[in-house]
mmCIF file with all atom_site columns, C-alpha atoms in Angstrom:
data_model
loop_
_atom_site.group_PDB
_atom_site.id
_atom_site.type_symbol
_atom_site.label_atom_id
_atom_site.label_alt_id
_atom_site.label_comp_id
_atom_site.label_asym_id
_atom_site.label_entity_id
_atom_site.label_seq_id
_atom_site.pdbx_PDB_ins_code
_atom_site.Cartn_x
_atom_site.Cartn_y
_atom_site.Cartn_z
_atom_site.occupancy
_atom_site.B_iso_or_equiv
_atom_site.pdbx_formal_charge
_atom_site.auth_seq_id
_atom_site.auth_comp_id
_atom_site.auth_asym_id
_atom_site.auth_atom_id
_atom_site.pdbx_PDB_model_num
ATOM 1   C CA . MET A 1 1   ? 46.222 22.299 37.743 1.00 93.00 ? 274 MET A CA 1
ATOM 2   C CA . GLU A 1 2   ? 44.479 18.962 38.113 1.00 95.00 ? 275 GLU A CA 1
ATOM 3   C CA . PRO A 1 3   ? 42.340 18.370 41.230 1.00 97.00 ? 276 PRO A CA 1
ATOM 4   C CA . VAL A 1 4   ? 44.128 16.691 44.131 1.00 97.00 ? 277 VAL A CA 1
ATOM 5   C CA . GLU A 1 5   ? 42.503 14.122 46.395 1.00 97.00 ? 278 GLU A CA 1
ATOM 6   C CA . ILE A 1 6   ? 43.309 14.266 50.116 1.00 97.00 ? 279 ILE A CA 1
ATOM 7   C CA . ASN A 1 7   ? 42.888 11.703 52.876 1.00 95.00 ? 280 ASN A CA 1
ATOM 8   C CA . ALA A 1 8   ? 41.742 13.800 55.851 1.00 94.00 ? 281 ALA A CA 1
ATOM 9   C CA . GLY A 1 9   ? 41.637 11.014 58.431 1.00 91.00 ? 282 GLY A CA 1
ATOM 10  C CA . ALA A 1 10  ? 37.964 10.127 58.949 1.00 95.00 ? 283 ALA A CA 1
ATOM 11  C CA . TRP A 1 11  ? 37.019 12.050 55.790 1.00 96.00 ? 284 TRP A CA 1
ATOM 12  C CA . TYR A 1 12  ? 38.027 12.037 52.169 1.00 97.00 ? 285 TYR A CA 1
ATOM 13  C CA . LEU A 1 13  ? 38.480 15.205 50.085 1.00 98.00 ? 286 LEU A CA 1
ATOM 14  C CA . ARG A 1 14  ? 37.944 15.087 46.323 1.00 98.00 ? 287 ARG A CA 1
ATOM 15  C CA . ALA A 1 15  ? 36.845 17.414 43.545 1.00 97.00 ? 288 ALA A CA 1
ATOM 16  C CA . LEU A 1 16  ? 33.137 18.190 43.388 1.00 98.00 ? 289 LEU A CA 1
ATOM 17  C CA . ARG A 1 17  ? 31.459 16.109 40.700 1.00 97.00 ? 290 ARG A CA 1
ATOM 18  C CA . ALA A 1 18  ? 28.253 15.849 38.725 1.00 96.00 ? 291 ALA A CA 1
ATOM 19  C CA . ASP A 1 19  ? 28.751 12.957 36.334 1.00 95.00 ? 292 ASP A CA 1
ATOM 20  C CA . ASP A 1 20  ? 27.426 9.460  35.634 1.00 94.00 ? 293 ASP A CA 1
ATOM 21  C CA . ARG A 1 21  ? 29.311 7.985  38.643 1.00 94.00 ? 294 ARG A CA 1
ATOM 22  C CA . ILE A 1 22  ? 29.104 10.671 41.343 1.00 95.00 ? 295 ILE A CA 1
ATOM 23  C CA . ASP A 1 23  ? 26.550 13.453 41.587 1.00 96.00 ? 296 ASP A CA 1
ATOM 24  C CA . ASP A 1 24  ? 27.196 16.059 44.299 1.00 98.00 ? 297 ASP A CA 1
ATOM 25  C CA . ARG A 1 25  ? 24.393 18.321 43.088 1.00 97.00 ? 298 ARG A CA 1
ATOM 26  C CA . HIS A 1 26  ? 21.947 17.113 45.749 1.00 97.00 ? 299 HIS A CA 1
ATOM 27  C CA . ALA A 1 27  ? 24.389 17.802 48.598 1.00 98.00 ? 300 ALA A CA 1
ATOM 28  C CA . VAL A 1 28  ? 25.167 21.267 47.219 1.00 98.00 ? 301 VAL A CA 1
ATOM 29  C CA . LEU A 1 29  ? 21.434 21.849 46.777 1.00 97.00 ? 302 LEU A CA 1
ATOM 30  C CA . ALA A 1 30  ? 20.896 20.881 50.434 1.00 98.00 ? 303 ALA A CA 1
ATOM 31  C CA . SER A 1 31  ? 23.506 23.505 51.402 1.00 97.00 ? 304 SER A CA 1
ATOM 32  C CA . CYS A 1 32  ? 21.482 26.093 49.486 1.00 97.00 ? 305 CYS A CA 1
ATOM 33  C CA . LEU A 1 33  ? 18.406 25.281 51.567 1.00 97.00 ? 306 LEU A CA 1
ATOM 34  C CA . ASP A 1 34  ? 19.987 24.947 55.022 1.00 97.00 ? 307 ASP A CA 1
ATOM 35  C CA . PRO A 1 35  ? 19.119 27.984 57.184 1.00 96.00 ? 308 PRO A CA 1
ATOM 36  C CA . GLU A 1 36  ? 22.387 27.855 59.149 1.00 95.00 ? 309 GLU A CA 1
ATOM 37  C CA . ILE A 1 37  ? 24.578 27.776 56.036 1.00 96.00 ? 310 ILE A CA 1
ATOM 38  C CA . LEU A 1 38  ? 22.482 30.513 54.416 1.00 95.00 ? 311 LEU A CA 1
ATOM 39  C CA . ARG A 1 39  ? 22.829 32.602 57.548 1.00 94.00 ? 312 ARG A CA 1
ATOM 40  C CA . TRP A 1 40  ? 26.616 32.812 57.179 1.00 95.00 ? 313 TRP A CA 1
ATOM 41  C CA . ARG A 1 41  ? 27.504 32.068 53.531 1.00 91.00 ? 314 ARG A CA 1
ATOM 42  C CA . ARG A 1 42  ? 26.349 32.995 50.058 1.00 90.00 ? 315 ARG A CA 1
ATOM 43  C CA . ARG A 1 43  ? 25.069 30.004 48.134 1.00 94.00 ? 316 ARG A CA 1
ATOM 44  C CA . PRO A 1 44  ? 23.860 29.417 44.580 1.00 94.00 ? 317 PRO A CA 1
ATOM 45  C CA . GLU A 1 45  ? 20.155 29.539 43.799 1.00 94.00 ? 318 GLU A CA 1
ATOM 46  C CA . PRO A 1 46  ? 18.497 26.322 45.050 1.00 95.00 ? 319 PRO A CA 1
ATOM 47  C CA . THR A 1 47  ? 18.039 24.665 41.641 1.00 96.00 ? 320 THR A CA 1
ATOM 48  C CA . LEU A 1 48  ? 19.814 21.700 40.088 1.00 95.00 ? 321 LEU A CA 1
ATOM 49  C CA . GLU A 1 49  ? 20.870 23.939 37.191 1.00 96.00 ? 322 GLU A CA 1
ATOM 50  C CA . ALA A 1 50  ? 22.456 26.522 39.509 1.00 97.00 ? 323 ALA A CA 1
ATOM 51  C CA . VAL A 1 51  ? 24.252 23.975 41.659 1.00 97.00 ? 324 VAL A CA 1
ATOM 52  C CA . GLY A 1 52  ? 25.456 22.212 38.503 1.00 97.00 ? 325 GLY A CA 1
ATOM 53  C CA . ALA A 1 53  ? 26.951 25.539 37.403 1.00 97.00 ? 326 ALA A CA 1
ATOM 54  C CA . HIS A 1 54  ? 28.504 25.918 40.884 1.00 97.00 ? 327 HIS A CA 1
ATOM 55  C CA . ILE A 1 55  ? 30.200 22.535 40.504 1.00 98.00 ? 328 ILE A CA 1
ATOM 56  C CA . ALA A 1 56  ? 31.399 23.486 36.998 1.00 97.00 ? 329 ALA A CA 1
ATOM 57  C CA . GLU A 1 57  ? 32.823 26.760 38.411 1.00 97.00 ? 330 GLU A CA 1
ATOM 58  C CA . ARG A 1 58  ? 34.747 24.762 40.993 1.00 97.00 ? 331 ARG A CA 1
ATOM 59  C CA . ALA A 1 59  ? 36.295 22.620 38.236 1.00 97.00 ? 332 ALA A CA 1
ATOM 60  C CA . ALA A 1 60  ? 37.156 25.763 36.264 1.00 98.00 ? 333 ALA A CA 1
ATOM 61  C CA . GLY A 1 61  ? 38.883 27.194 39.355 1.00 98.00 ? 334 GLY A CA 1
ATOM 62  C CA . TRP A 1 62  ? 41.222 24.203 39.472 1.00 98.00 ? 335 TRP A CA 1
ATOM 63  C CA . ALA A 1 63  ? 42.000 24.587 35.754 1.00 97.00 ? 336 ALA A CA 1
ATOM 64  C CA . ALA A 1 64  ? 42.620 28.345 36.065 1.00 98.00 ? 337 ALA A CA 1
ATOM 65  C CA . GLN A 1 65  ? 44.623 27.921 39.297 1.00 98.00 ? 338 GLN A CA 1
ATOM 66  C CA . THR A 1 66  ? 42.382 30.456 41.056 1.00 98.00 ? 339 THR A CA 1
ATOM 67  C CA . ARG A 1 67  ? 40.567 28.123 43.462 1.00 98.00 ? 340 ARG A CA 1
ATOM 68  C CA . CYS A 1 68  ? 41.042 24.623 44.806 1.00 98.00 ? 341 CYS A CA 1
ATOM 69  C CA . SER A 1 69  ? 37.753 23.157 46.053 1.00 98.00 ? 342 SER A CA 1
ATOM 70  C CA . TRP A 1 70  ? 36.987 19.813 47.616 1.00 98.00 ? 343 TRP A CA 1
ATOM 71  C CA . ALA A 1 71  ? 33.872 17.891 48.467 1.00 98.00 ? 344 ALA A CA 1
ATOM 72  C CA . VAL A 1 72  ? 34.365 16.645 52.028 1.00 98.00 ? 345 VAL A CA 1
ATOM 73  C CA . CYS A 1 73  ? 33.082 13.079 51.907 1.00 98.00 ? 346 CYS A CA 1
ATOM 74  C CA . GLU A 1 74  ? 32.358 10.070 54.029 1.00 95.00 ? 347 GLU A CA 1
ATOM 75  C CA . PRO A 1 75  ? 35.148 7.730  52.838 1.00 92.00 ? 348 PRO A CA 1
ATOM 76  C CA . THR A 1 76  ? 33.195 4.484  52.468 1.00 92.00 ? 349 THR A CA 1
ATOM 77  C CA . THR A 1 77  ? 30.105 5.823  50.669 1.00 92.00 ? 350 THR A CA 1
ATOM 78  C CA . GLY A 1 78  ? 31.557 8.929  49.004 1.00 92.00 ? 351 GLY A CA 1
ATOM 79  C CA . GLU A 1 79  ? 28.597 10.978 50.292 1.00 95.00 ? 352 GLU A CA 1
ATOM 80  C CA . MET A 1 80  ? 29.380 14.690 50.173 1.00 98.00 ? 353 MET A CA 1
ATOM 81  C CA . LEU A 1 81  ? 29.013 16.217 53.647 1.00 98.00 ? 354 LEU A CA 1
ATOM 82  C CA . GLY A 1 82  ? 30.503 19.658 53.058 1.00 98.00 ? 355 GLY A CA 1
ATOM 83  C CA . GLU A 1 83  ? 32.918 21.720 51.032 1.00 98.00 ? 356 GLU A CA 1
ATOM 84  C CA . VAL A 1 84  ? 36.296 23.296 51.725 1.00 98.00 ? 357 VAL A CA 1
ATOM 85  C CA . SER A 1 85  ? 38.162 25.622 49.367 1.00 98.00 ? 358 SER A CA 1
ATOM 86  C CA . LEU A 1 86  ? 41.311 27.598 48.921 1.00 98.00 ? 359 LEU A CA 1
ATOM 87  C CA . ALA A 1 87  ? 39.660 30.602 47.292 1.00 98.00 ? 360 ALA A CA 1
ATOM 88  C CA . GLU A 1 88  ? 41.257 33.784 45.955 1.00 98.00 ? 361 GLU A CA 1
ATOM 89  C CA . LEU A 1 89  ? 44.277 31.602 45.155 1.00 98.00 ? 362 LEU A CA 1
ATOM 90  C CA . ASP A 1 90  ? 47.291 33.633 44.021 1.00 98.00 ? 363 ASP A CA 1
ATOM 91  C CA . LEU A 1 91  ? 50.226 31.305 43.458 1.00 98.00 ? 364 LEU A CA 1
ATOM 92  C CA . ASN A 1 92  ? 52.553 34.176 42.515 1.00 98.00 ? 365 ASN A CA 1
ATOM 93  C CA . MET A 1 93  ? 51.939 35.936 45.841 1.00 98.00 ? 366 MET A CA 1
ATOM 94  C CA . GLY A 1 94  ? 51.594 32.667 47.758 1.00 98.00 ? 367 GLY A CA 1
ATOM 95  C CA . THR A 1 95  ? 48.196 33.551 49.242 1.00 98.00 ? 368 THR A CA 1
ATOM 96  C CA . ALA A 1 96  ? 44.678 32.150 49.496 1.00 98.00 ? 369 ALA A CA 1
ATOM 97  C CA . GLU A 1 97  ? 41.558 32.334 51.638 1.00 98.00 ? 370 GLU A CA 1
ATOM 98  C CA . VAL A 1 98  ? 40.071 29.174 53.129 1.00 98.00 ? 371 VAL A CA 1
ATOM 99  C CA . THR A 1 99  ? 36.295 28.736 53.137 1.00 97.00 ? 372 THR A CA 1
ATOM 100 C CA . CYS A 1 100 ? 34.110 25.858 54.305 1.00 97.00 ? 373 CYS A CA 1
ATOM 101 C CA . TRP A 1 101 ? 30.592 24.674 55.081 1.00 97.00 ? 374 TRP A CA 1
ATOM 102 C CA . ALA A 1 102 ? 29.069 21.483 56.499 1.00 97.00 ? 375 ALA A CA 1
ATOM 103 C CA . LEU A 1 103 ? 25.635 19.932 56.128 1.00 98.00 ? 376 LEU A CA 1
ATOM 104 C CA . PRO A 1 104 ? 23.619 19.594 59.362 1.00 97.00 ? 377 PRO A CA 1
ATOM 105 C CA . HIS A 1 105 ? 24.170 15.844 59.855 1.00 96.00 ? 378 HIS A CA 1
ATOM 106 C CA . ALA A 1 106 ? 27.950 16.335 59.553 1.00 96.00 ? 379 ALA A CA 1
ATOM 107 C CA . ARG A 1 107 ? 28.318 19.135 62.114 1.00 96.00 ? 380 ARG A CA 1
ATOM 108 C CA . GLY A 1 108 ? 29.856 18.767 65.536 1.00 94.00 ? 381 GLY A CA 1
ATOM 109 C CA . ARG A 1 109 ? 32.132 15.859 64.615 1.00 94.00 ? 382 ARG A CA 1
ATOM 110 C CA . GLY A 1 110 ? 35.326 17.777 63.822 1.00 96.00 ? 383 GLY A CA 1
ATOM 111 C CA . MET A 1 111 ? 34.901 17.369 60.082 1.00 97.00 ? 384 MET A CA 1
ATOM 112 C CA . ALA A 1 112 ? 35.416 21.026 59.160 1.00 97.00 ? 385 ALA A CA 1
ATOM 113 C CA . THR A 1 113 ? 38.503 21.273 61.369 1.00 98.00 ? 386 THR A CA 1
ATOM 114 C CA . ALA A 1 114 ? 40.013 18.113 59.857 1.00 97.00 ? 387 ALA A CA 1
ATOM 115 C CA . ALA A 1 115 ? 39.223 19.272 56.311 1.00 98.00 ? 388 ALA A CA 1
ATOM 116 C CA . VAL A 1 116 ? 40.615 22.782 56.809 1.00 98.00 ? 389 VAL A CA 1
ATOM 117 C CA . SER A 1 117 ? 43.749 21.394 58.505 1.00 98.00 ? 390 SER A CA 1
ATOM 118 C CA . SER A 1 118 ? 44.327 18.995 55.607 1.00 98.00 ? 391 SER A CA 1
ATOM 119 C CA . VAL A 1 119 ? 43.810 21.739 53.026 1.00 98.00 ? 392 VAL A CA 1
ATOM 120 C CA . LEU A 1 120 ? 46.249 23.983 54.906 1.00 98.00 ? 393 LEU A CA 1
ATOM 121 C CA . ARG A 1 121 ? 48.897 21.225 54.788 1.00 97.00 ? 394 ARG A CA 1
ATOM 122 C CA . PHE A 1 122 ? 48.303 20.896 51.040 1.00 98.00 ? 395 PHE A CA 1
ATOM 123 C CA . GLY A 1 123 ? 48.388 24.656 50.521 1.00 98.00 ? 396 GLY A CA 1
ATOM 124 C CA . PHE A 1 124 ? 51.596 25.221 52.457 1.00 98.00 ? 397 PHE A CA 1
ATOM 125 C CA . GLY A 1 125 ? 53.379 22.000 51.491 1.00 97.00 ? 398 GLY A CA 1
ATOM 126 C CA . GLY A 1 126 ? 51.990 21.195 48.047 1.00 97.00 ? 399 GLY A CA 1
ATOM 127 C CA . LEU A 1 127 ? 51.354 24.636 46.613 1.00 98.00 ? 400 LEU A CA 1
ATOM 128 C CA . GLY A 1 128 ? 54.066 26.529 48.476 1.00 98.00 ? 401 GLY A CA 1
ATOM 129 C CA . LEU A 1 129 ? 51.647 29.095 49.886 1.00 98.00 ? 402 LEU A CA 1
ATOM 130 C CA . HIS A 1 130 ? 53.029 31.589 52.380 1.00 98.00 ? 403 HIS A CA 1
ATOM 131 C CA . ARG A 1 131 ? 49.758 32.905 53.852 1.00 98.00 ? 404 ARG A CA 1
ATOM 132 C CA . VAL A 1 132 ? 46.157 31.713 54.147 1.00 98.00 ? 405 VAL A CA 1
ATOM 133 C CA . THR A 1 133 ? 43.384 33.905 55.531 1.00 98.00 ? 406 THR A CA 1
ATOM 134 C CA . TYR A 1 134 ? 40.059 32.926 57.085 1.00 98.00 ? 407 TYR A CA 1
ATOM 135 C CA . THR A 1 135 ? 37.151 35.299 57.642 1.00 98.00 ? 408 THR A CA 1
ATOM 136 C CA . TRP A 1 136 ? 33.875 34.825 59.494 1.00 98.00 ? 409 TRP A CA 1
ATOM 137 C CA . ALA A 1 137 ? 31.018 36.934 60.750 1.00 97.00 ? 410 ALA A CA 1
ATOM 138 C CA . GLU A 1 138 ? 31.004 37.857 64.395 1.00 97.00 ? 411 GLU A CA 1
ATOM 139 C CA . GLY A 1 139 ? 28.647 35.457 66.119 1.00 96.00 ? 412 GLY A CA 1
ATOM 140 C CA . ASN A 1 140 ? 29.544 32.451 63.957 1.00 97.00 ? 413 ASN A CA 1
ATOM 141 C CA . GLU A 1 141 ? 30.965 30.432 66.835 1.00 97.00 ? 414 GLU A CA 1
ATOM 142 C CA . ALA A 1 142 ? 31.485 27.292 64.734 1.00 96.00 ? 415 ALA A CA 1
ATOM 143 C CA . SER A 1 143 ? 33.783 29.171 62.340 1.00 97.00 ? 416 SER A CA 1
ATOM 144 C CA . ALA A 1 144 ? 35.588 30.802 65.265 1.00 98.00 ? 417 ALA A CA 1
ATOM 145 C CA . ARG A 1 145 ? 36.278 27.336 66.731 1.00 97.00 ? 418 ARG A CA 1
ATOM 146 C CA . VAL A 1 146 ? 37.571 26.003 63.389 1.00 98.00 ? 419 VAL A CA 1
ATOM 147 C CA . ALA A 1 147 ? 39.896 29.006 63.060 1.00 98.00 ? 420 ALA A CA 1
ATOM 148 C CA . ALA A 1 148 ? 41.268 28.564 66.581 1.00 98.00 ? 421 ALA A CA 1
ATOM 149 C CA . LYS A 1 149 ? 41.750 24.792 66.242 1.00 98.00 ? 422 LYS A CA 1
ATOM 150 C CA . CYS A 1 150 ? 43.511 25.256 62.890 1.00 98.00 ? 423 CYS A CA 1
ATOM 151 C CA . GLY A 1 151 ? 46.024 27.749 64.301 1.00 98.00 ? 424 GLY A CA 1
ATOM 152 C CA . PHE A 1 152 ? 44.730 30.987 62.762 1.00 98.00 ? 425 PHE A CA 1
ATOM 153 C CA . THR A 1 153 ? 45.621 34.256 64.494 1.00 98.00 ? 426 THR A CA 1
ATOM 154 C CA . ILE A 1 154 ? 42.983 36.972 64.558 1.00 98.00 ? 427 ILE A CA 1
ATOM 155 C CA . GLU A 1 155 ? 44.514 39.988 62.832 1.00 98.00 ? 428 GLU A CA 1
ATOM 156 C CA . GLY A 1 156 ? 41.655 42.385 62.481 1.00 98.00 ? 429 GLY A CA 1
ATOM 157 C CA . ARG A 1 157 ? 38.024 43.282 62.265 1.00 98.00 ? 430 ARG A CA 1
ATOM 158 C CA . GLN A 1 158 ? 36.104 44.664 59.322 1.00 97.00 ? 431 GLN A CA 1
ATOM 159 C CA . ARG A 1 159 ? 33.342 46.759 60.803 1.00 98.00 ? 432 ARG A CA 1
ATOM 160 C CA . SER A 1 160 ? 29.808 46.233 59.462 1.00 98.00 ? 433 SER A CA 1
ATOM 161 C CA . ALA A 1 161 ? 31.157 44.257 56.501 1.00 97.00 ? 434 ALA A CA 1
ATOM 162 C CA . TRP A 1 162 ? 28.501 41.558 56.092 1.00 96.00 ? 435 TRP A CA 1
ATOM 163 C CA . VAL A 1 163 ? 24.759 41.251 56.566 1.00 96.00 ? 436 VAL A CA 1
ATOM 164 C CA . VAL A 1 164 ? 23.547 38.442 58.845 1.00 96.00 ? 437 VAL A CA 1
ATOM 165 C CA . ASP A 1 165 ? 19.902 38.051 59.808 1.00 94.00 ? 438 ASP A CA 1
ATOM 166 C CA . GLY A 1 166 ? 19.182 41.383 58.133 1.00 94.00 ? 439 GLY A CA 1
ATOM 167 C CA . LYS A 1 167 ? 21.692 43.285 60.276 1.00 96.00 ? 440 LYS A CA 1
ATOM 168 C CA . ARG A 1 168 ? 25.182 44.574 59.589 1.00 97.00 ? 441 ARG A CA 1
ATOM 169 C CA . VAL A 1 169 ? 27.836 42.630 61.511 1.00 97.00 ? 442 VAL A CA 1
ATOM 170 C CA . ASP A 1 170 ? 31.581 42.821 61.888 1.00 98.00 ? 443 ASP A CA 1
ATOM 171 C CA . VAL A 1 171 ? 33.797 40.278 60.153 1.00 98.00 ? 444 VAL A CA 1
ATOM 172 C CA . LEU A 1 172 ? 36.827 38.838 61.873 1.00 98.00 ? 445 LEU A CA 1
ATOM 173 C CA . LEU A 1 173 ? 39.941 38.366 59.775 1.00 98.00 ? 446 LEU A CA 1
ATOM 174 C CA . ALA A 1 174 ? 42.508 35.764 60.751 1.00 98.00 ? 447 ALA A CA 1
ATOM 175 C CA . GLY A 1 175 ? 45.720 34.613 59.113 1.00 98.00 ? 448 GLY A CA 1
ATOM 176 C CA . ARG A 1 176 ? 47.978 31.623 59.177 1.00 98.00 ? 449 ARG A CA 1
ATOM 177 C CA . LEU A 1 177 ? 51.526 31.663 57.798 1.00 98.00 ? 450 LEU A CA 1
ATOM 178 C CA . ALA A 1 178 ? 53.431 28.677 56.480 1.00 97.00 ? 451 ALA A CA 1
ATOM 179 C CA . GLY A 1 179 ? 55.862 28.904 59.407 1.00 95.00 ? 452 GLY A CA 1
ATOM 180 C CA . ASP A 1 180 ? 53.196 29.128 62.120 1.00 94.00 ? 453 ASP A CA 1
ATOM 181 C CA . ARG A 1 181 ? 52.893 26.215 64.491 1.00 79.00 ? 454 ARG A CA 1
#
């Protein structure tokens, strides 16, 4: 599958790139150094080589139809502000898991909600998905707000599933079906 570009209102979603025209490595590197992102998400090692490999993995996911990933960008400059993905993509079963992160200067402006909502529309309408899940660690209020605003229904709790700040925490599991409103 070829990467799809999405107009997400105030933001533009495109494939992550590291080429002679657009280089997202510095934004991905910033995500690997941000304490708030590191608190909740696994990131590559904070080197240009590792984030270059991360970007290459994202391109390979599109080609293998196992992950669709987008750089969430400011539309006039193309600056990467975050990432949103349909991970664990299984087109035969019609399922995926949405993941996202935002750099500090992009938080609190509704960007993650707009990006996730746009990716859900693509997943349900463009890919024919039936179900998308979203998981987050208990205490990650920003992710909880994104899930609620995007229409996810909490379906369960995985006890002591992740480590945050050196402590085991529960993970909340939410789902959204194609027919949900």
